[in-house]
Every structure is written in structure tokens, then in C-alpha cells.
Amino acid sequence: NKGLILSIMFKNAQREDIISITLYAFDNVRIKKEKSSRKYMSDEQLQKFIDYEPGEKGKAKILQHMFIFSVFAGGLRFSDVIELQWKHYSEDEARISKTIRKTRKQHSFKIGTKAVEILSKYKTNKTKSDDVIFPFADIDERYFRDEEYREYILKRATSLSYCHMTHIGEKLKLPFKLSFHVSRHTMATRALNKGMRIEHVSKLLQHSDLGVTQIYARIINEELDK
């Protein structure tokens, strides 16, 4: 509990009162946080993930495509990928333009060839601009106007993605627990390894502070030391 509740009783001539006092016994306690770690796929692990066949039925294949898309599309978060609509994508420019869910800021950037290939798998003659690109979650008109409903759908989709990612990670014998967020870390470390300036990586990831992006640079330095 956040505090301790003490009940103090006292009496006077007319009545008996009870006063409850909350003492925050842990106000001055500070828990030291461990350094956050960033799990990411090596080029070899990523290729194994791309080559993996989870089966055409169910949502695992869609999730696999979403993960690969994120790696080659600026490390978009899960919440942004599942609600990505065709109107957010310019085929002529190979560009994504979308208000990012977490930052509430407009984000516009070109995506890689592999990401374009993934999108081509989902576009048909019946595709409409308001259609969601990846049919992983039950996203409809209500999702975009009802915040409580949106959180409910997101939680269900996140839970399902966690199950599939864990299963795929075990099948690939990865040395860490696989989650969708690994796609974001993989994009960042790959970009830095291939010579992209850290400021550009930071902008792609929409980090508010360059210091957050520098975590990936430290990871690369540690790998170089090894």
C-alpha cells in the first residue's frame, strides 16, 4: 500500500470520535532503476524471422508482416501499425504520413523497399482509403472516435500479439523473449550500424530527447568491444 492508515480514538464528554490519519511511510524511499535494455535482432536472426512460415491461417502471418514492416518503416509502434490506414500511405512517394498515437504529432517519412513489398500483399481492387491496412484487430469507425473502446481493442490485440511473438521467438530459438517492440529496437540498431546519423534515427523514432536514442549507440559500442 502507498501509506499506512492509523485510527486514533478519543473521547470527550458528549461523543466518541474516530480520526483516520494516513501516514506515507515510504515518501523518502527511492528505488534505483536498473538500466533499460534493448533487445534487437541481428541481421541473421531477422532473416530467419522473415523466412519463418507460421502458416497462412490465423493472425500469426499478419503479425509477422507487421513486424517486418515496422523494421523497414521507421520502427513504428504496434499501436500505430495496427491502425494504419491506406490514406496514411502515398504509393507514389512510398511515404507514410500519420499522427503518432503516443506523441500526438504528425510524422512523415519514406519507407524501405521491404516495407513496400509487405504493403503490396494487402492492397486489392476493393481497397478503400479508410480501410485498415493490416486486418489484425477488429478496428472499425468506433475505434477512432471512442477512446475507451480503442483501449479495449488495443489491449486485446496486444495480448494476442504477445502470444504469437512468444511462440515464434521460441520456434526460432532466440536468446531473448520476442515482442513486437523488438522490431523498433531492431530498426534503430540496424540504421546506426549501416551509418545513419543518430539525429536522423532519433527523428524517425520520434524521441523527444537524443539521449534516449544514444542507448542504441551504446549497445553498438558494446557489440564492437565484444
mmCIF file of C-alpha atoms in Angstrom, residues 87-164:
data_model
loop_
_atom_site.group_PDB
_atom_site.id
_atom_site.type_symbol
_atom_site.label_atom_id
_atom_site.label_comp_id
_atom_site.label_asym_id
_atom_site.label_seq_id
_atom_site.Cartn_x
_atom_site.Cartn_y
_atom_site.Cartn_z
ATOM 1 C CA LYS A 87 -4.951 7.068 -46.598
ATOM 2 C CA HIS A 88 -1.769 7.306 -44.479
ATOM 3 C CA TYR A 89 0.288 5.844 -47.322
ATOM 4 C CA SER A 90 1.372 7.600 -50.531
ATOM 5 C CA GLU A 91 2.211 4.898 -53.042
ATOM 6 C CA ASP A 92 3.844 7.376 -55.446
ATOM 7 C CA GLU A 93 6.304 8.566 -52.791
ATOM 8 C CA ALA A 94 6.455 5.367 -50.719
ATOM 9 C CA ARG A 95 5.698 7.656 -47.784
ATOM 10 C CA ILE A 96 3.809 7.212 -44.526
ATOM 11 C CA SER A 97 2.141 10.315 -43.062
ATOM 12 C CA LYS A 98 0.314 9.751 -39.784
ATOM 13 C CA THR A 99 -0.346 11.283 -36.401
ATOM 14 C CA ILE A 100 1.542 9.051 -33.996
ATOM 15 C CA ARG A 101 -0.612 7.705 -31.183
ATOM 16 C CA LYS A 102 1.909 8.191 -28.356
ATOM 17 C CA THR A 103 3.297 11.639 -29.245
ATOM 18 C CA ARG A 104 0.152 13.070 -30.903
ATOM 19 C CA LYS A 105 2.458 14.574 -33.528
ATOM 20 C CA GLN A 106 2.284 14.293 -37.292
ATOM 21 C CA HIS A 107 5.018 12.016 -38.625
ATOM 22 C CA SER A 108 6.003 11.767 -42.278
ATOM 23 C CA PHE A 109 8.780 9.591 -43.703
ATOM 24 C CA LYS A 110 9.646 7.326 -46.623
ATOM 25 C CA ILE A 111 9.643 3.580 -46.092
ATOM 26 C CA GLY A 112 12.063 0.920 -47.340
ATOM 27 C CA THR A 113 11.575 -1.440 -50.260
ATOM 28 C CA LYS A 114 10.818 -4.386 -47.976
ATOM 29 C CA ALA A 115 8.039 -2.407 -46.279
ATOM 30 C CA VAL A 116 6.583 -1.512 -49.691
ATOM 31 C CA GLU A 117 6.595 -5.211 -50.620
ATOM 32 C CA ILE A 118 4.679 -6.032 -47.452
ATOM 33 C CA LEU A 119 2.008 -3.419 -48.229
ATOM 34 C CA SER A 120 1.564 -4.780 -51.749
ATOM 35 C CA LYS A 121 0.373 -8.064 -50.218
ATOM 36 C CA TYR A 122 -2.647 -6.334 -48.680
ATOM 37 C CA LYS A 123 -3.836 -3.945 -51.373
ATOM 38 C CA THR A 124 -6.666 -5.132 -53.628
ATOM 39 C CA ASN A 125 -9.018 -3.615 -56.201
ATOM 40 C CA LYS A 126 -11.604 -3.196 -53.434
ATOM 41 C CA THR A 127 -9.283 -1.310 -51.059
ATOM 42 C CA LYS A 128 -10.670 1.993 -49.781
ATOM 43 C CA SER A 129 -8.671 4.865 -48.317
ATOM 44 C CA ASP A 130 -10.267 4.469 -44.865
ATOM 45 C CA ASP A 131 -9.585 0.734 -44.716
ATOM 46 C CA VAL A 132 -7.047 -0.507 -42.178
ATOM 47 C CA ILE A 133 -4.017 -1.984 -43.959
ATOM 48 C CA PHE A 134 -3.333 -4.890 -41.610
ATOM 49 C CA PRO A 135 -6.503 -6.806 -40.560
ATOM 50 C CA PHE A 136 -5.063 -7.931 -37.246
ATOM 51 C CA ALA A 137 -7.567 -6.304 -34.871
ATOM 52 C CA ASP A 138 -11.282 -5.529 -35.070
ATOM 53 C CA ILE A 139 -10.820 -1.868 -35.936
ATOM 54 C CA ASP A 140 -13.880 -0.013 -37.165
ATOM 55 C CA GLU A 141 -15.247 3.536 -37.121
ATOM 56 C CA ARG A 142 -15.974 3.323 -33.395
ATOM 57 C CA TYR A 143 -12.290 2.613 -32.685
ATOM 58 C CA PHE A 144 -11.301 6.086 -33.884
ATOM 59 C CA ARG A 145 -13.981 8.029 -32.004
ATOM 60 C CA ASP A 146 -14.388 6.098 -28.753
ATOM 61 C CA GLU A 147 -11.232 6.247 -26.608
ATOM 62 C CA GLU A 148 -12.375 3.676 -24.058
ATOM 63 C CA TYR A 149 -13.313 1.237 -26.807
ATOM 64 C CA ARG A 150 -9.988 1.862 -28.537
ATOM 65 C CA GLU A 151 -8.058 0.984 -25.382
ATOM 66 C CA TYR A 152 -10.087 -2.209 -25.065
ATOM 67 C CA ILE A 153 -9.292 -3.263 -28.647
ATOM 68 C CA LEU A 154 -5.625 -2.327 -28.222
ATOM 69 C CA LYS A 155 -5.287 -4.429 -25.077
ATOM 70 C CA ARG A 156 -6.830 -7.460 -26.776
ATOM 71 C CA ALA A 157 -4.641 -7.050 -29.848
ATOM 72 C CA THR A 158 -1.505 -6.524 -27.752
ATOM 73 C CA SER A 159 -2.233 -9.664 -25.745
ATOM 74 C CA LEU A 160 -2.734 -11.691 -28.927
ATOM 75 C CA SER A 161 0.468 -10.317 -30.463
ATOM 76 C CA TYR A 162 2.377 -11.213 -27.305
ATOM 77 C CA CYS A 163 1.241 -14.851 -27.566
ATOM 78 C CA HIS A 164 2.182 -15.141 -31.240
#
